[in-house]
XYZ file of C-alpha atoms in Angstrom:
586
model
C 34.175 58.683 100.919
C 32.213 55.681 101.271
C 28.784 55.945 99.119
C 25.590 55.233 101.466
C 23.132 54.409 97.985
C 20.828 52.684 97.981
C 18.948 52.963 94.696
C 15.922 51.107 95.382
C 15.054 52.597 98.665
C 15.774 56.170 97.512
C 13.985 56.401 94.049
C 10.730 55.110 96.410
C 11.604 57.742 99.135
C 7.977 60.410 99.606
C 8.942 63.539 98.231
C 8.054 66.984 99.989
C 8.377 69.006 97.644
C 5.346 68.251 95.108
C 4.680 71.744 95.148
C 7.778 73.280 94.710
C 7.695 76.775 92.264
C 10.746 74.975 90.332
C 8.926 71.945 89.083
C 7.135 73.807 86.400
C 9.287 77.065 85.869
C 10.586 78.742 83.124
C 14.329 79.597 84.416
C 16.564 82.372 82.317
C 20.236 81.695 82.491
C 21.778 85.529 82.477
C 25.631 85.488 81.424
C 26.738 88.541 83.511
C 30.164 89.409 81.528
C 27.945 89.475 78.485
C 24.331 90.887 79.686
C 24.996 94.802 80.043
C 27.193 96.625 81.004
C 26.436 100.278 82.808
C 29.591 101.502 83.736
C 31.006 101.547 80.494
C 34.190 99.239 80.784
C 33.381 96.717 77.926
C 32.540 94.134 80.281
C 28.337 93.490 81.576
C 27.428 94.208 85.183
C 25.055 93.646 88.265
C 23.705 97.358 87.112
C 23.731 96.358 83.981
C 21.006 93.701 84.952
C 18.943 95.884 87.117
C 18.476 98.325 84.057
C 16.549 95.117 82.117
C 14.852 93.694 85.125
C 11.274 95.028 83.088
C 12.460 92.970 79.891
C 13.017 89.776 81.978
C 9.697 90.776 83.511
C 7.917 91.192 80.200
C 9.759 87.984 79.012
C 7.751 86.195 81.864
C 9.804 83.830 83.527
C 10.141 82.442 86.796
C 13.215 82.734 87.896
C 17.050 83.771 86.684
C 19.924 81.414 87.013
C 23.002 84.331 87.152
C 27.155 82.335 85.905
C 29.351 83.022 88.368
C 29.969 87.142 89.570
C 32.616 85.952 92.277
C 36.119 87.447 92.292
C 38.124 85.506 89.699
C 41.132 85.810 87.705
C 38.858 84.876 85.185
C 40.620 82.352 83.238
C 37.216 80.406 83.010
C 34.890 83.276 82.555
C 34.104 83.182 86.228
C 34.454 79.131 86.672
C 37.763 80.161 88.392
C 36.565 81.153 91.617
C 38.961 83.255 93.973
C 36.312 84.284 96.584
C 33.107 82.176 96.966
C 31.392 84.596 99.089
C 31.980 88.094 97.118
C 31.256 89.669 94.194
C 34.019 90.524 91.375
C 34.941 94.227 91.557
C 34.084 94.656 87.679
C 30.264 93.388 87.875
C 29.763 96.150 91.333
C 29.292 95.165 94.918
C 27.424 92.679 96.985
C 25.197 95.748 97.804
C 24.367 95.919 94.198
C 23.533 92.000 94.348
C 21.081 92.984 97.060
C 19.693 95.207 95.528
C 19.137 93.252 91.979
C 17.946 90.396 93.735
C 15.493 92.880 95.524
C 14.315 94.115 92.034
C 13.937 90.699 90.745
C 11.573 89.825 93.830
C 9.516 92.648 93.933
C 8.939 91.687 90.233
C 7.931 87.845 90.927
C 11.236 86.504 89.724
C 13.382 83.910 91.780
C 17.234 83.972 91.620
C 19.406 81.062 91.288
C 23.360 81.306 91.066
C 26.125 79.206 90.180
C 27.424 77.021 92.568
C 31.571 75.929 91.503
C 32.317 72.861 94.168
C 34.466 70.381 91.914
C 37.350 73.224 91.350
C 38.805 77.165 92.864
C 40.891 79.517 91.261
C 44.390 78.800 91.699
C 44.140 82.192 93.325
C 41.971 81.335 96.175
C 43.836 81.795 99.461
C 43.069 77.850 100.109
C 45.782 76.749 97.040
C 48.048 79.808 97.181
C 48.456 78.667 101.121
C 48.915 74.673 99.772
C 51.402 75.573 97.756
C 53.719 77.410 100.103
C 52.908 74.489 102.940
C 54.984 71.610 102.623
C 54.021 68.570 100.532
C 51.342 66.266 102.303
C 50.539 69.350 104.753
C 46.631 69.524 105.901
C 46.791 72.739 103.166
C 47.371 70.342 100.583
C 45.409 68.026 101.287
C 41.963 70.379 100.616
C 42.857 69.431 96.750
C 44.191 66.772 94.924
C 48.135 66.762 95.414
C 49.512 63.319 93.971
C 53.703 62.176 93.360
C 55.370 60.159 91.029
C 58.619 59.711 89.854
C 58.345 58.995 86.827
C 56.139 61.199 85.363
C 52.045 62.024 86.197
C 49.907 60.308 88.262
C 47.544 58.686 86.027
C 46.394 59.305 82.132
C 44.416 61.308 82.856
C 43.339 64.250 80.430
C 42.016 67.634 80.754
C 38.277 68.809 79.498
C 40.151 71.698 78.248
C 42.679 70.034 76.430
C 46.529 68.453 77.541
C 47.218 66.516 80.409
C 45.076 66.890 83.971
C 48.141 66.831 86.095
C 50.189 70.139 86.474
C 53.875 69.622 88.331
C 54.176 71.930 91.196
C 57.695 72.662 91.104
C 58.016 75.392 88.356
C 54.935 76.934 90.561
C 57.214 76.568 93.994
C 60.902 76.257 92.790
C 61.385 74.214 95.764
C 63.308 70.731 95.252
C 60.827 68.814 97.846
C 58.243 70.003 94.835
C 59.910 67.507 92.134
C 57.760 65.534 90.892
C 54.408 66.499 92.692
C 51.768 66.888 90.649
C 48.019 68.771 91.435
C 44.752 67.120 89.067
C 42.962 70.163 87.133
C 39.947 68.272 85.259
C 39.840 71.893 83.603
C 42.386 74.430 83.494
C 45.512 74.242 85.115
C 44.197 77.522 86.893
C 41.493 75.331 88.227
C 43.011 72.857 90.557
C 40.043 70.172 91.801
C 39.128 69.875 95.417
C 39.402 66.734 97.556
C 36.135 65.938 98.832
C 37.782 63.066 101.432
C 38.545 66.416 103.038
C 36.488 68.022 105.906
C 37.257 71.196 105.547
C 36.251 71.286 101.695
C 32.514 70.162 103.325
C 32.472 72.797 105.868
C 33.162 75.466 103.350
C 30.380 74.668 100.812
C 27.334 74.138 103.649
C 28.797 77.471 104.733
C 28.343 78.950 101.316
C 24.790 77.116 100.615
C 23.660 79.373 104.257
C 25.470 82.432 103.377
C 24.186 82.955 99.914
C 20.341 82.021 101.027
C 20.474 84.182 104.258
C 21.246 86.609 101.078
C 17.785 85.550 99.515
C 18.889 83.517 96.676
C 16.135 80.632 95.640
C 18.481 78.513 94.313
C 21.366 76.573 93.225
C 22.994 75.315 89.486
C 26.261 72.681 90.355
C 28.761 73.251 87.864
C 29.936 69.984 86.939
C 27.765 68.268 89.840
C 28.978 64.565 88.139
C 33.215 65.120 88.912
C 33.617 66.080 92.647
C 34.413 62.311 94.072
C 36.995 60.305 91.944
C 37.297 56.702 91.941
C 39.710 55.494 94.604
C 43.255 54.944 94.181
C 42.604 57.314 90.497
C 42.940 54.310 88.173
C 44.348 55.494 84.408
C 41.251 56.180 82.134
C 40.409 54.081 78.691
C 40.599 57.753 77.098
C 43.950 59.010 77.860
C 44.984 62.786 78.160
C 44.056 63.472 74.400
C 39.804 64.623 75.226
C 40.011 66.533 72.341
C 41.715 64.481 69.736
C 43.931 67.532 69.467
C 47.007 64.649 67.647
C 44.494 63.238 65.869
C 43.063 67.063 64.058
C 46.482 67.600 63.347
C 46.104 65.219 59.985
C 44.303 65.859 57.244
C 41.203 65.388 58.402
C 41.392 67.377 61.576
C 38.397 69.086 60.814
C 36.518 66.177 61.645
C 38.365 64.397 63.946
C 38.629 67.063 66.961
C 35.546 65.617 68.637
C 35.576 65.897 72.545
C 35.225 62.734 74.132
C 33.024 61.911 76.651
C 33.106 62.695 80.258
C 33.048 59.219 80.990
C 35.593 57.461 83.615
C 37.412 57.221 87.000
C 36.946 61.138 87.279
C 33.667 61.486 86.990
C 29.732 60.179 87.838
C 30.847 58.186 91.507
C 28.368 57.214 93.818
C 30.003 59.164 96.214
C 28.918 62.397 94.690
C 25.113 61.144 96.029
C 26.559 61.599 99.469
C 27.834 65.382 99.012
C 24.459 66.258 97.845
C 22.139 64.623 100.455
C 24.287 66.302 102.510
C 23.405 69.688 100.993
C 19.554 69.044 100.777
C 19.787 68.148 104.075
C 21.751 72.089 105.199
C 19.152 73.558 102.502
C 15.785 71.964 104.412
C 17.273 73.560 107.516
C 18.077 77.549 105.951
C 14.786 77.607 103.453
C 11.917 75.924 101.633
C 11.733 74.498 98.300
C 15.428 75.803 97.543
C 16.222 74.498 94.016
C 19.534 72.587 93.472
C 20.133 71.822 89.935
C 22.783 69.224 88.598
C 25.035 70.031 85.934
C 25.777 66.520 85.173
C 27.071 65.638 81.274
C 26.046 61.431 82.232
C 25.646 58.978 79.870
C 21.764 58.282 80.274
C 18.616 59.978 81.685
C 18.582 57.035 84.074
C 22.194 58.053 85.368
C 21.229 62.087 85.579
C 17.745 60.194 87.672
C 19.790 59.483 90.642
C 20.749 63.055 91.200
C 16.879 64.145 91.588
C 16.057 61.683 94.117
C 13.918 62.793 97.178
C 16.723 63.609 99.519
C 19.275 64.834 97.118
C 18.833 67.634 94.017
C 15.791 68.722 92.780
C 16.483 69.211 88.963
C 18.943 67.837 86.577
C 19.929 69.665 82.784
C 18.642 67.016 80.229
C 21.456 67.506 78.077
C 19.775 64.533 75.499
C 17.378 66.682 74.696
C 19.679 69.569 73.567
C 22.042 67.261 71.923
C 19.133 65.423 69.962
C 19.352 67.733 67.406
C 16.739 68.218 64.630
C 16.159 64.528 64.819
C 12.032 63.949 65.280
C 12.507 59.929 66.514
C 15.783 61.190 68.694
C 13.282 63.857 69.983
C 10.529 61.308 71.109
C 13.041 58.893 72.584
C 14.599 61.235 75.158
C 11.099 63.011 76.353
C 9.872 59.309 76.697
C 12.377 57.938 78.533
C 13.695 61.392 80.730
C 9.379 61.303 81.541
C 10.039 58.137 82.552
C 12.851 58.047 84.665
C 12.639 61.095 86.143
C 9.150 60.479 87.465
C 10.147 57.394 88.947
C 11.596 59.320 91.404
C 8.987 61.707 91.449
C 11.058 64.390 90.169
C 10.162 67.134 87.032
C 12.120 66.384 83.613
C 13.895 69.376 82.241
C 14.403 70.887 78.553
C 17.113 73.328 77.507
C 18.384 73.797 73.864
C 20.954 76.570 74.453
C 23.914 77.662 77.651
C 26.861 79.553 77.513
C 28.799 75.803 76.464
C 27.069 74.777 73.163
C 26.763 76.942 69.902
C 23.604 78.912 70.242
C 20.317 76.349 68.503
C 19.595 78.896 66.039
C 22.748 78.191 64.495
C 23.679 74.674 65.530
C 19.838 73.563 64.366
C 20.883 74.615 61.049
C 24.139 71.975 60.524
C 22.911 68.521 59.241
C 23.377 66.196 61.640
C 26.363 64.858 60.859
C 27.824 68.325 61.997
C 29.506 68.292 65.012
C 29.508 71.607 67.080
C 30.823 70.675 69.968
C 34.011 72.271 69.173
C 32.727 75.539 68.125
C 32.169 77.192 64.912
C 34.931 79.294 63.622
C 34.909 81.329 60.468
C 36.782 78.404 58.453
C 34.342 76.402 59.234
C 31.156 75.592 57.126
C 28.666 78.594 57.664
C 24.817 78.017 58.851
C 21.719 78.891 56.724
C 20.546 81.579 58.887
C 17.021 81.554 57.703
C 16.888 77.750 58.529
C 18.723 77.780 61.949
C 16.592 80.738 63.078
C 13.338 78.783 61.633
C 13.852 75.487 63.526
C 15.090 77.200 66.449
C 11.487 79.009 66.644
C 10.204 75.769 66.279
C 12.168 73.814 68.835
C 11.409 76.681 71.335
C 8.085 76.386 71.305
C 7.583 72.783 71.082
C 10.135 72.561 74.191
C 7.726 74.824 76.293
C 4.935 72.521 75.537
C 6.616 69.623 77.232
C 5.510 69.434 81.072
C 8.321 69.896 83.737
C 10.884 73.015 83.638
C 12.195 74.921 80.561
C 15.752 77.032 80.520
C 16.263 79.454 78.220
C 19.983 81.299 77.732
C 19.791 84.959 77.280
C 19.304 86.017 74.054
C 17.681 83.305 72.310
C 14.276 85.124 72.763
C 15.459 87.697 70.429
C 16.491 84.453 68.123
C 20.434 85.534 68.640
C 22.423 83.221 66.287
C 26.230 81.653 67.065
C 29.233 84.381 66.332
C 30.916 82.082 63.542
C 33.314 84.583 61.436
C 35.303 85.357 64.878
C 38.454 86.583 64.727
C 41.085 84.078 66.174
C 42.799 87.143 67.926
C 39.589 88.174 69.944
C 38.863 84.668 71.415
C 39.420 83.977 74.924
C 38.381 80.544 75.724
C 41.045 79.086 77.231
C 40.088 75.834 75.468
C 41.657 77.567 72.257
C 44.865 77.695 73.378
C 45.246 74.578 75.426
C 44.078 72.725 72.026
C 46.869 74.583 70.487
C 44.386 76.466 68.323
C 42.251 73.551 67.072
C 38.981 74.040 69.275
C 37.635 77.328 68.665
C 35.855 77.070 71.329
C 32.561 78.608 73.494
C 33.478 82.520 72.636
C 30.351 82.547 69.905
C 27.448 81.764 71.906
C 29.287 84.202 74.855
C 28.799 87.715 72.772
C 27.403 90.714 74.285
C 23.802 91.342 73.905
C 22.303 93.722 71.531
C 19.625 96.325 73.393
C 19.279 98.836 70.405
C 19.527 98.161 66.914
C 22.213 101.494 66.371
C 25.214 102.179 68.484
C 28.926 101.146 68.699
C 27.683 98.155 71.017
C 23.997 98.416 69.780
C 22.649 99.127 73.797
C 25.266 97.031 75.407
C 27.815 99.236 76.799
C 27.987 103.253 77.636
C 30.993 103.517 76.026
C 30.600 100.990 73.292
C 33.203 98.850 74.230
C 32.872 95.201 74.424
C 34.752 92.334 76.060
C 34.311 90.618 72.854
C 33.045 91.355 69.475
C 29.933 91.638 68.132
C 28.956 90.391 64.376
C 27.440 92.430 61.837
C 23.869 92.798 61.743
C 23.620 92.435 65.315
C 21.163 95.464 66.120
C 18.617 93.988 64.144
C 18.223 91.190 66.510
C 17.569 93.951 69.798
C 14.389 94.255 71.579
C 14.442 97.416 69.963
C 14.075 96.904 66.768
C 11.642 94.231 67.687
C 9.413 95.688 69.925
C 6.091 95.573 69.153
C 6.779 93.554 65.582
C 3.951 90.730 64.985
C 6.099 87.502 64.372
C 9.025 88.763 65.671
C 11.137 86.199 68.089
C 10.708 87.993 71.306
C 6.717 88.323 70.890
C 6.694 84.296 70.109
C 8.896 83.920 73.189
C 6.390 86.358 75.200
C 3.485 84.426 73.850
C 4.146 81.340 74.213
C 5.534 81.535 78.096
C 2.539 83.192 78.935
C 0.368 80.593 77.355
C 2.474 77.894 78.622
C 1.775 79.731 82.082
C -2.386 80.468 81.116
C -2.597 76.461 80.037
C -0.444 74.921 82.954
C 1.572 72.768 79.963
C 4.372 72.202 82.605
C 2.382 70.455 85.336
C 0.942 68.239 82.355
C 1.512 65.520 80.637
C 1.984 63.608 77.044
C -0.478 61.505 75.037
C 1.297 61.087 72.182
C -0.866 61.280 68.937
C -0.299 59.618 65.446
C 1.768 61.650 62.953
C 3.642 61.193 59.802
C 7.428 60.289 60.118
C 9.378 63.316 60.621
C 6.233 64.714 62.711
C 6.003 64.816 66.673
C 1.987 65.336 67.865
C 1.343 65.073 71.329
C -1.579 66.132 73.724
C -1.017 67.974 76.787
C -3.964 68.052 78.509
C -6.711 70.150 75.949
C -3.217 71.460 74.365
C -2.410 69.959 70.851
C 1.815 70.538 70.473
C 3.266 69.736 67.350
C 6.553 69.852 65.935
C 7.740 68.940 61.503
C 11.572 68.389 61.131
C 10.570 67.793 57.622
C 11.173 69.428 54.610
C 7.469 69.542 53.202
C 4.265 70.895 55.025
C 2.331 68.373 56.327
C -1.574 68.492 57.315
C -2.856 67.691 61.420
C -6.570 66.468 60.663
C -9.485 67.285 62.923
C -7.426 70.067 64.904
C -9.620 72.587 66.111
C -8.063 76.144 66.555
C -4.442 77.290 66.322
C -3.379 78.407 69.641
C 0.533 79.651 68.381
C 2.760 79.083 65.981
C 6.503 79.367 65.281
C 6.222 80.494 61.654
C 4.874 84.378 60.592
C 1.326 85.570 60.961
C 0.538 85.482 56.965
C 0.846 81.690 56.194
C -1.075 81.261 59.960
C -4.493 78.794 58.786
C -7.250 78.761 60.832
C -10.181 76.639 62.360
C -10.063 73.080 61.150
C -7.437 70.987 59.414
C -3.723 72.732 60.319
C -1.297 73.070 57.784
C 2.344 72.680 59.544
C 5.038 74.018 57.119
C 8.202 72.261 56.807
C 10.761 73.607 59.919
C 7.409 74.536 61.609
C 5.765 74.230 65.288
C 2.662 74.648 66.704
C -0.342 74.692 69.790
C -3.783 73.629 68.949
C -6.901 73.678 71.272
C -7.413 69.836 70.840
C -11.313 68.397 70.458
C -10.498 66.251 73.436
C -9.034 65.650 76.326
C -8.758 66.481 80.171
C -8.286 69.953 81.108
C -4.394 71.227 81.157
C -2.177 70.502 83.905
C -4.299 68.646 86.193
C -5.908 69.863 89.575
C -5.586 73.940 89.747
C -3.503 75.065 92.897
C-alpha cells in the first residue's frame, strides 16, 4: 500500500467535528467475560450487563467501550475473532446486544465496541479456507503467508512470546506446505491479515456499516499501529525474544523479563494512515460524530498525533500518561506535550490509568518506580502496600478527571478494585504464560470477575457462584454493596467527581499551570483549582478558596482558606480567579 501523508497539510486540515459528544466524555471500558454473569456458567454476559445498566448510570458516564463478545475460540479472551459480525453463544444473542444497547440509550449512555482488524481467529472460515487452498491461492493471500527454505521468514518475534512465524505444514500435512510459514504478531491462533489485500478492506467497511446500522456510537482499534508492515518484512533490531524469556532464565530473571517495545518493521507504517481515512471516510457516510479510537502503543504523543488528524481517528489512548507512574515531573511532561500535540491537530488528548492489559493502578501505583509491571504480578513476586496503591490511585483518579479532553475508566476501579497478585499458576489463562514458558504471569489479575455483593460464593457475580477465574480474598468488601451509601468510599469519589467534572465542564477546559513545591502538580482549569502531591509529607496550597473534592476521607477534609494536601493526596478547589470553566456553554 502506498501511504498518501502528507503531514503538514493534514494536521492543518478544518475539523467537523468540534462538537463531537466524544471530545469531552467519560468512556467505561466493560470486560464482558468478567462483568456479570446471569446465566450462571462462571463466565459474564450481555444479561449480565443489562442487570447493572442503573450502576453505570449512577456512575455517570458517557459512554461504554464493550472487549470483544464475537464468537471466538477464545485463546485471546475474545482478541481471536471467529465471526466479526455475531455474538459468542456464551455472552447470549445479538438480540440481547439490541436490547443492551437499547437500555444503555434510553439511559444517555453511548456504546463503543472493539474493533480486531490487524488479526482473526485461526478459526475464521477466511484461514481455515487458506489453509486447505493451495499455497499462493487468492485464500492465502487475505493473510500473511511467506516461504523459506531455510528456516522463517524474518526475526521476527511474537508480543506473546516465541517466534512470529508458525510453519503450516504440521497444520496441513501436505508436502507443498514445507517450509511455508504464516506471521502471528500475537498468538499463533491469531494469524495477521494482509492489508495489500482487497478483500481484507471490503470486509472491515462492511463491518464499520453493519455494527452502526446496529446503533453502536463507536469504535476502539485493537492494535490500530500493526496492520501495514514495512515492505519486503526486513528482520527487526529486536529479534524473536520480546520478552527476554532466555535472558529471565538466569539469575536475575526476575528483572530481566521486560517486554520490549513495539517498535519496528511490524508496526507504526504510514500506510496504516491510509486504512483509517478510509474508514472515516465509510463512517461520515453511515453516521455522525462516530468515535474511532486508536489503540496505538507508539513511541511519542507526536507519533499517536497523526492518528487523530481531521480525516482519520478521532481519539488516541495516551498510554504516557498511564505509564508515567507516580512520577509528578513525568506527569507534567506528558499532559504538556499530549495538550500540545494533540491540539495541533485540533483533536482532544486522552487519560486512562487502568485496561484489561496493565496491572490495575491501585496496585501498580503502589511499586516504586523502579518496579516493572508490565509482566504481571504473580504471588512470588514482591506484594503492594494496599493502603498506598489504593491511596494514590484515588488520587490519580481524580486529578486525571480534572484534565480537559476524554477520561477512560476500566470497570472496577470505581470501587478501587486492586491487581489479583497471589494467583494460582494453575488458574491462569493468558496465553502469554505459557508461550513465555511460565515466566510472564501475565494480564489474568487485572481480568477477575467483579464483586456486586460483599457475601456469596462469587460475591454478586455469578448465579451459581462459579467463576471463569478466581477471585482473592476480601473481595466483597470492595462491592457496590458494601459501599453504597458510605461517605469516602471509592465509588461515591468516583460518582462525585464525574458529576462535578460534568457540572464544571473540566473536559472542554484548559491548563494554567500554577506554582507548587517539587513533588506537587497545581493547575487551573478554568475557576477549577486541581491539585495532585506524589510526596510523602502534606504540603500547604496558599490563598485557595474552598475545597471542591478530595481523594482522601471526609475527617482530615480542611476548609475555606489555605488547603492542606496530605502526602498521596488530590484535590479541586474553587480558585479566586480565573475565567469561567470550560469556555462558551453549548
Amino acid at each position: 500500500m502506498t501511504s498518501t501523508d502528507d503531514c503538514l497539510s493534514r494536521s492543518l486540515a478544518p475539523r467537523a467535528d468540534t462538537d463531537a459528544w466524544w471530545r469531552d466524555a467519560v468512556i467505561y471500558q466493560i470486560y464482558p467475560r468478567s462483568f456479570a454473569d446471569a446465566n450462571g456458567d462462571g463466565i459474564g454476559d450481555i444479561r449480565g450487563i443489562r442487570e447493572h445498566v442503573g450502576h453505570l448510570a449512577a456512575l455517570g458516564v458517557d459512554a461504554v467501550w464493550l472487549s470483544p463478545f464475537y464468537p471466538s475460540p477464545q485463546v485471546d479472551a475474545g482478541y481471536d475473532v471467529s465471526d466479526y459480525f455475531d455474538l459468542a453463544p456464551e455472552y447470549g444473542s445479538l438480540e440481547d446486544l439490541d436490547a443492551l444497547i437499547a437500555d444503555l440509550h434510553e439511559a444517555g449512555i453511548r456504546v463503543v465496541i472493539d474493533m480486531v482488524p490487524n488479526h482473526s481467529s485461526d478459526q475464521h472460515e477466511w484461514f481455515r479456507a487458506a489453509l486447505e487452498a493451495a499455497p499462493d491461492s487468492s485464500e492465502r493471500d487475505r493473510y500473511i503467508f511467506r516461504h523459506r527454505d531455510d528456516g522463517a521468514p524474518n526475526n521476527w518475534g511474537s508480543l506473546f512470546g516465541g517466534p512470529a512465524w508458525q510453519p503450516v505444514e504440521p497444520l496441513t500435512g501436505r508436502s507443498e506446505d514445507r517450509d511455508w510459514y504464516y506471521l502471528h504478531l500475537f498468538a499463533a491462533e491469531q494469524p495477521d491479515f494482509n492489508w495489500s489485500n482487497e478483500d481484507v478492506h471490503e470486509h472491515f467497511r462492511t463491518f464499520l456499516r453493519f455494527w452502526v446500522e446496529r446503533g453502536v456510537d463507536g469504535f476502539r482499534v485493537d492494535v490500530a499501529h500493526g496492520l501495514v508492515k514495512a515492505e519486503g518484512l526486513p528482520d527487526d533490531d529486536l529479534g524473536p525474544d520480546r520478552w527476554n524469556v532466555i535472558a529471565s532464565q538466569g539469575e536475575d530473571g526476575a528483572a530481566d523479563r521486560e517486554k520490549l517495545p513495539d517498535v519496528g518493521p511490524a508496526f507504526n507504517q504510514p500506510g496504516v494512515h491510509d486504512i483509517y481515512r478510509e474508514w472515516r471516510r465509510v463512517l461520515d457516510e453511515v453516521g455522525t460524530d462516530i468515535l474511532m479510537v486508536a489503540e496505538a502503543w507508539v513511541p511519542t504523543e507526536a507519533d499517536a498525533a497523526l492518528y487523530v488528524r481531521a480525516d482519520e481517528m478521532s481519539q488516541a489512548f495516551n498510554f504516557p500518561f498511564l505509564v508515567a507512574g507516580w512520577d509528578a515531573a513525568e506527569l507534567r511532561r506528558v499532559i504538556d506535550v499530549s495538550l500540545a500535540e494533540y491540539g495541533a491537530v485540533g483533536a482532544p488528548a486522552t487519560w486512562v490509568l487502568s485496561n484489561h492489559d496493565v496491572v490495575r493502578h491501585a496496585s501498580r501505583l503502589a511499586y516504586p518506580a523502579d518496579m516493572d509491571t508490565d509482566p504481571g504480578i504473580g504471588p512470588k513476586d514482591p506484594q503492594p502496600d494496599a493502603e498506598l496503591g489504593l491511596a494514590r490511585a484515588r488520587a490519580a483518579t481524580l486529578f486525571m478527571l480534572g484534565l480537559p479532553g476524554s477520561a477512560y475508566l476500566y470497570q472496577g476501579e470505581e470501587l478501587g478494585l486492586p491487581e489479583h497478585t497471589t494467583m494460582e499458576d494453575e488458574a491462569r489463562q493468558d496465553p502469554l504464560w505459557e508461550r513465555t514458558n511460565y515466566v510472564v504471569p501475565g494480564r489474568d489479575g487485572c481480568r477477575v470477575p467483579l464483586p456486586w455483593t460483599r457475601g456469596g460464593a462469587s460475591h454478586g457475580y455469578s448465579t451459581t457462584g462459579r467463576t471463569w477465574l478466581p477471585q482473592p480474598e476480601g473481595w466483597g468488601e470492595y462491592s457496590p454493596e458494601a459501599q453504597e451509601g458510605r461517605e469516602g468510599s471509592t465509588l461515591t469519589l468516583y460518582r462525585r467527581a464525574i458529576a462535578l467534572r460534568r457540572e464544571r465542564r473540566l473536559g472542554l477546559g484548559s491548563v494554567e499551570w500554577l506554582q507548587a513545591d517539587p513533588g506537587v502538580l497545581l493547575l487551573r482549569n478554568g475557576r477549577t483549582g486541581v491539585a495532585l502531591n506524589t510526596t510523602e509529607h502534606p504540603v500547604t496550597i496558599e490563598g485557595a478558596c474552598e475545597l471542591l473534592i478530595t481523594s482522601w476521607y471526609p475527617a482530615d477534609r480542611g476548609g475555606t482558606g489555605a488547603v492542606v494536601l496530605p502526602p498521596n493526596g488530590a484535590c479541586w478547589l474553587e480558585m479566586p480567579t480565573g475565567g469561567p470553566d470550560g469556555g462558551d456553554p453549548r
